[in-house]
Coordinates of C-alpha atoms in Angstrom, one line a residue:
M1 CA 18.1 -54.0 10.7
L2 CA 17.9 -50.2 11.2
L3 CA 16.2 -49.9 7.8
N4 CA 13.5 -52.4 9.0
I5 CA 13.0 -50.5 12.2
F6 CA 12.7 -47.2 10.4
S7 CA 10.3 -48.8 7.9
N8 CA 8.1 -50.2 10.6
I9 CA 8.0 -46.8 12.4
S10 CA 7.2 -45.1 9.1
D11 CA 4.3 -47.5 8.4
L12 CA 3.0 -47.2 12.0
M13 CA 3.0 -43.4 12.0
D14 CA 1.9 -43.1 8.3
L15 CA 5.0 -41.0 7.6
Q16 CA 7.9 -41.2 5.1
I17 CA 11.4 -41.3 6.4
T18 CA 12.7 -39.6 3.3
N19 CA 12.0 -39.1 -0.4
K20 CA 13.5 -37.4 -3.4
D21 CA 12.1 -34.0 -2.4
V22 CA 14.7 -33.8 0.4
Y23 CA 17.4 -32.9 -2.2
T24 CA 15.1 -30.3 -3.7
L25 CA 14.5 -28.8 -0.3
I26 CA 18.2 -28.6 0.5
F27 CA 19.0 -27.1 -2.9
R28 CA 16.3 -24.4 -2.7
L29 CA 17.1 -23.7 0.9
I30 CA 20.8 -23.0 0.1
I31 CA 19.8 -20.7 -2.8
T32 CA 17.3 -18.9 -0.5
L33 CA 19.8 -18.5 2.3
V34 CA 22.4 -17.1 -0.1
F35 CA 20.1 -14.5 -1.6
L36 CA 18.6 -13.6 1.8
T37 CA 22.1 -13.1 3.3
I38 CA 23.1 -10.8 0.4
I39 CA 19.9 -8.7 0.8
I40 CA 19.8 -8.6 4.6
R41 CA 23.4 -8.7 5.7
F42 CA 25.2 -6.9 2.9
L43 CA 22.6 -4.5 1.6
Y44 CA 20.3 -3.7 4.5
Y45 CA 22.4 -4.0 7.6
P46 CA 25.4 -1.7 6.6
K47 CA 22.9 1.1 6.1
T48 CA 20.8 0.7 9.3
K49 CA 22.9 -1.3 11.8
R50 CA 19.6 -2.8 13.2
K51 CA 20.4 -6.3 14.6
D52 CA 16.8 -6.7 15.7
Y53 CA 15.6 -6.5 12.1
L54 CA 18.3 -8.9 11.1
F55 CA 16.9 -11.4 13.4
T56 CA 13.3 -10.8 12.2
Y57 CA 14.1 -10.9 8.5
Y58 CA 16.0 -14.1 8.6
L59 CA 13.4 -15.9 10.6
I60 CA 10.4 -14.6 8.7
G61 CA 12.1 -15.4 5.4
L62 CA 12.9 -19.0 6.5
V63 CA 9.4 -19.6 8.0
T64 CA 7.8 -18.3 4.8
F65 CA 10.0 -20.6 2.8
F66 CA 9.3 -23.7 4.8
L67 CA 5.6 -22.9 4.9
C68 CA 5.3 -22.4 1.1
F69 CA 7.4 -25.5 0.4
G70 CA 5.2 -27.6 2.7
L71 CA 1.9 -26.2 1.3
K72 CA 3.2 -26.9 -2.2
K73 CA 3.4 -30.6 -1.4
L74 CA -0.1 -30.7 0.2
D75 CA -3.3 -31.2 -1.7
I76 CA -5.1 -28.0 -0.6
D77 CA -7.1 -25.5 -2.7
T78 CA -6.3 -21.8 -3.3
G79 CA -8.8 -20.6 -0.6
M80 CA -7.1 -22.7 2.1
G81 CA -3.7 -21.4 1.1
L82 CA -4.8 -17.8 1.2
G83 CA -6.5 -18.4 4.5
L84 CA -3.3 -19.7 6.0
F85 CA -1.4 -16.6 4.8
A86 CA -4.1 -14.3 6.1
I87 CA -2.7 -15.1 9.5
F88 CA 0.1 -12.7 8.7
G89 CA -2.5 -10.0 8.4
I90 CA -4.1 -10.8 11.8
I91 CA -1.0 -11.3 13.9
R92 CA 0.9 -8.1 14.7
Y93 CA 4.0 -7.4 16.6
R94 CA 3.1 -5.2 19.5
T95 CA 5.9 -2.8 18.9
N96 CA 6.5 0.6 17.3
P97 CA 5.1 1.0 13.7
I98 CA 7.6 -0.3 11.1
E99 CA 9.0 2.3 8.8
I100 CA 8.3 2.1 5.1
K101 CA 11.9 1.1 4.3
E102 CA 11.9 -1.7 6.8
M103 CA 8.5 -2.9 5.5
T104 CA 9.8 -2.8 2.0
Y105 CA 12.8 -5.0 2.9
L106 CA 10.4 -7.3 4.8
F107 CA 8.3 -7.6 1.6
I108 CA 11.4 -8.4 -0.4
V109 CA 12.5 -11.1 2.1
I110 CA 9.0 -12.7 2.0
G111 CA 8.9 -12.5 -1.8
V112 CA 12.3 -14.1 -2.3
S113 CA 11.3 -16.9 0.0
V114 CA 8.0 -17.6 -1.7
I115 CA 9.6 -17.5 -5.2
N116 CA 12.3 -19.9 -4.3
S117 CA 10.0 -22.3 -2.5
L118 CA 7.1 -22.4 -5.0
S119 CA 9.0 -22.5 -8.3
S120 CA 8.3 -25.7 -10.3
K121 CA 9.5 -27.4 -13.4
Q122 CA 7.9 -24.7 -15.5
I123 CA 10.4 -22.2 -14.0
S124 CA 14.0 -23.1 -14.6
V125 CA 16.9 -22.6 -12.2
V126 CA 18.2 -19.9 -14.5
E127 CA 14.9 -18.0 -14.5
M128 CA 14.8 -18.3 -10.7
S129 CA 18.3 -16.9 -10.4
I130 CA 17.5 -14.0 -12.7
V131 CA 14.5 -13.1 -10.5
N132 CA 16.7 -13.2 -7.4
A133 CA 19.6 -11.4 -9.0
T134 CA 17.3 -8.6 -10.4
L135 CA 15.9 -7.9 -6.9
I136 CA 19.4 -7.7 -5.4
L137 CA 20.8 -5.5 -8.2
L138 CA 17.8 -3.2 -8.0
T139 CA 18.0 -2.9 -4.3
Y140 CA 21.8 -2.3 -4.4
G141 CA 21.4 0.4 -7.1
L142 CA 18.7 2.2 -5.1
E143 CA 20.4 1.9 -1.8
Y144 CA 24.1 2.6 -2.7
L145 CA 24.2 4.3 -6.1
W146 CA 21.1 6.4 -6.5
L147 CA 19.8 7.2 -3.1
L148 CA 23.2 7.9 -1.5
K149 CA 21.8 10.3 1.0
H150 CA 19.2 9.0 3.4
E151 CA 17.1 11.8 5.0
T152 CA 16.4 11.1 8.7
R153 CA 13.9 12.8 10.9
K154 CA 13.4 13.5 14.6
T155 CA 10.5 14.9 16.6
V156 CA 11.6 17.7 18.9
V157 CA 9.6 19.1 21.8
Y158 CA 10.4 22.8 21.4
E159 CA 9.8 25.3 24.1
K160 CA 10.8 28.6 22.5
I161 CA 7.2 29.2 21.3
E162 CA 7.9 32.7 20.1
L163 CA 10.2 31.4 17.3
I164 CA 7.6 29.4 15.6
K165 CA 6.3 32.4 13.7
P166 CA 7.1 32.3 9.9
E167 CA 9.3 35.5 10.1
N168 CA 11.5 33.8 12.7
E169 CA 12.2 30.7 10.6
A170 CA 15.9 31.4 10.2
L171 CA 16.4 32.1 13.9
M172 CA 14.5 28.9 14.8
L173 CA 16.6 26.8 12.4
A174 CA 19.9 28.3 13.8
D175 CA 18.7 27.5 17.4
L176 CA 17.7 24.0 16.5
E177 CA 21.1 23.3 14.9
E178 CA 23.0 24.8 17.8
R179 CA 21.0 22.8 20.4
T180 CA 20.9 19.4 18.6
G181 CA 24.4 19.6 17.0
L182 CA 22.8 18.5 13.7
K183 CA 23.0 20.1 10.3
I184 CA 19.3 20.4 9.6
N185 CA 17.9 20.5 6.1
R186 CA 14.4 21.6 6.9
F187 CA 11.8 21.4 9.7
E188 CA 8.1 21.2 10.1
I189 CA 6.0 22.6 13.0
G190 CA 3.3 20.2 14.2
K191 CA 1.1 20.3 17.3
I192 CA 1.3 23.5 19.3
D193 CA 0.4 23.6 23.1
F194 CA 0.0 27.3 24.2
L195 CA -0.9 26.1 27.7
K196 CA 2.6 24.6 28.2
D197 CA 4.3 26.9 25.7
V198 CA 5.7 24.0 23.7
A199 CA 5.4 22.8 20.1
E200 CA 6.3 19.6 18.4
V201 CA 8.8 20.2 15.6
R202 CA 9.9 17.5 13.1
I203 CA 13.5 18.1 11.9
F204 CA 15.0 16.5 8.8
Y205 CA 18.7 16.0 8.1
F206 CA 21.1 13.7 6.2
D207 CA 22.5 11.1 8.6
D208 CA 25.7 10.6 6.5
E209 CA 26.6 14.3 7.0
Q210 CA 26.6 14.2 10.8
H211 CA 29.8 13.6 12.8
I212 CA 28.1 11.8 15.7
S213 CA 26.4 8.4 16.0
D214 CA 22.7 8.6 16.1
Y215 CA 20.7 5.8 17.9
N216 CA 18.2 4.2 15.5
S217 CA 18.3 7.3 13.3
S218 CA 18.0 5.5 10.0
S219 CA 14.9 3.5 10.9
S220 CA 12.9 5.1 13.7
E221 CA 11.7 8.4 14.8
N222 CA 13.2 9.7 18.1
D223 CA 11.9 12.2 20.6
I224 CA 14.1 14.9 22.0
A225 CA 13.0 17.1 24.9

């Protein structure tokens, strides 16, 4: 009885209740979620502690996956597909600019989702797994083995204008370290305002070497007055 009802609804709305691609969707979705979790939760998050990007990466990855899986089943040409993806280039989040590292993780998340959703019979499960595993291993190697120290930066509004001279570099470095409590590797002097007797100074330091917690230090640039 229920089957007849669903069949009538399906015929009326010109929709299929189910088909064999449902199992393909579930299988690929599980694979995608597993690899996205490894990349986002176990590689990216322990380094940055940014829960907002956790939210963004998961949703963008899943939306990209479902969009690609749906487009694969539709009879559309390449131009139409590229036109739909061009929306990502038009719509922007009205927030602070995304750092290069965060943008790279975003590209990895989108890439993994596209690969897992668009792979066909010409690409075996083993090949798909190799692609995903290679991305994870390379990301892990760069993040945890090779690039062990992440250099963080801050922009400081500095009022001791007399210390910006090249001959006072050592004095300025010592003053910056004393006032910020950070072990600074180097600094760069930017915009100078002689009317207000202040200068913008960008300081660089290794976040892992500090003894205090730094708000958003690994992913954004902060201002200190």
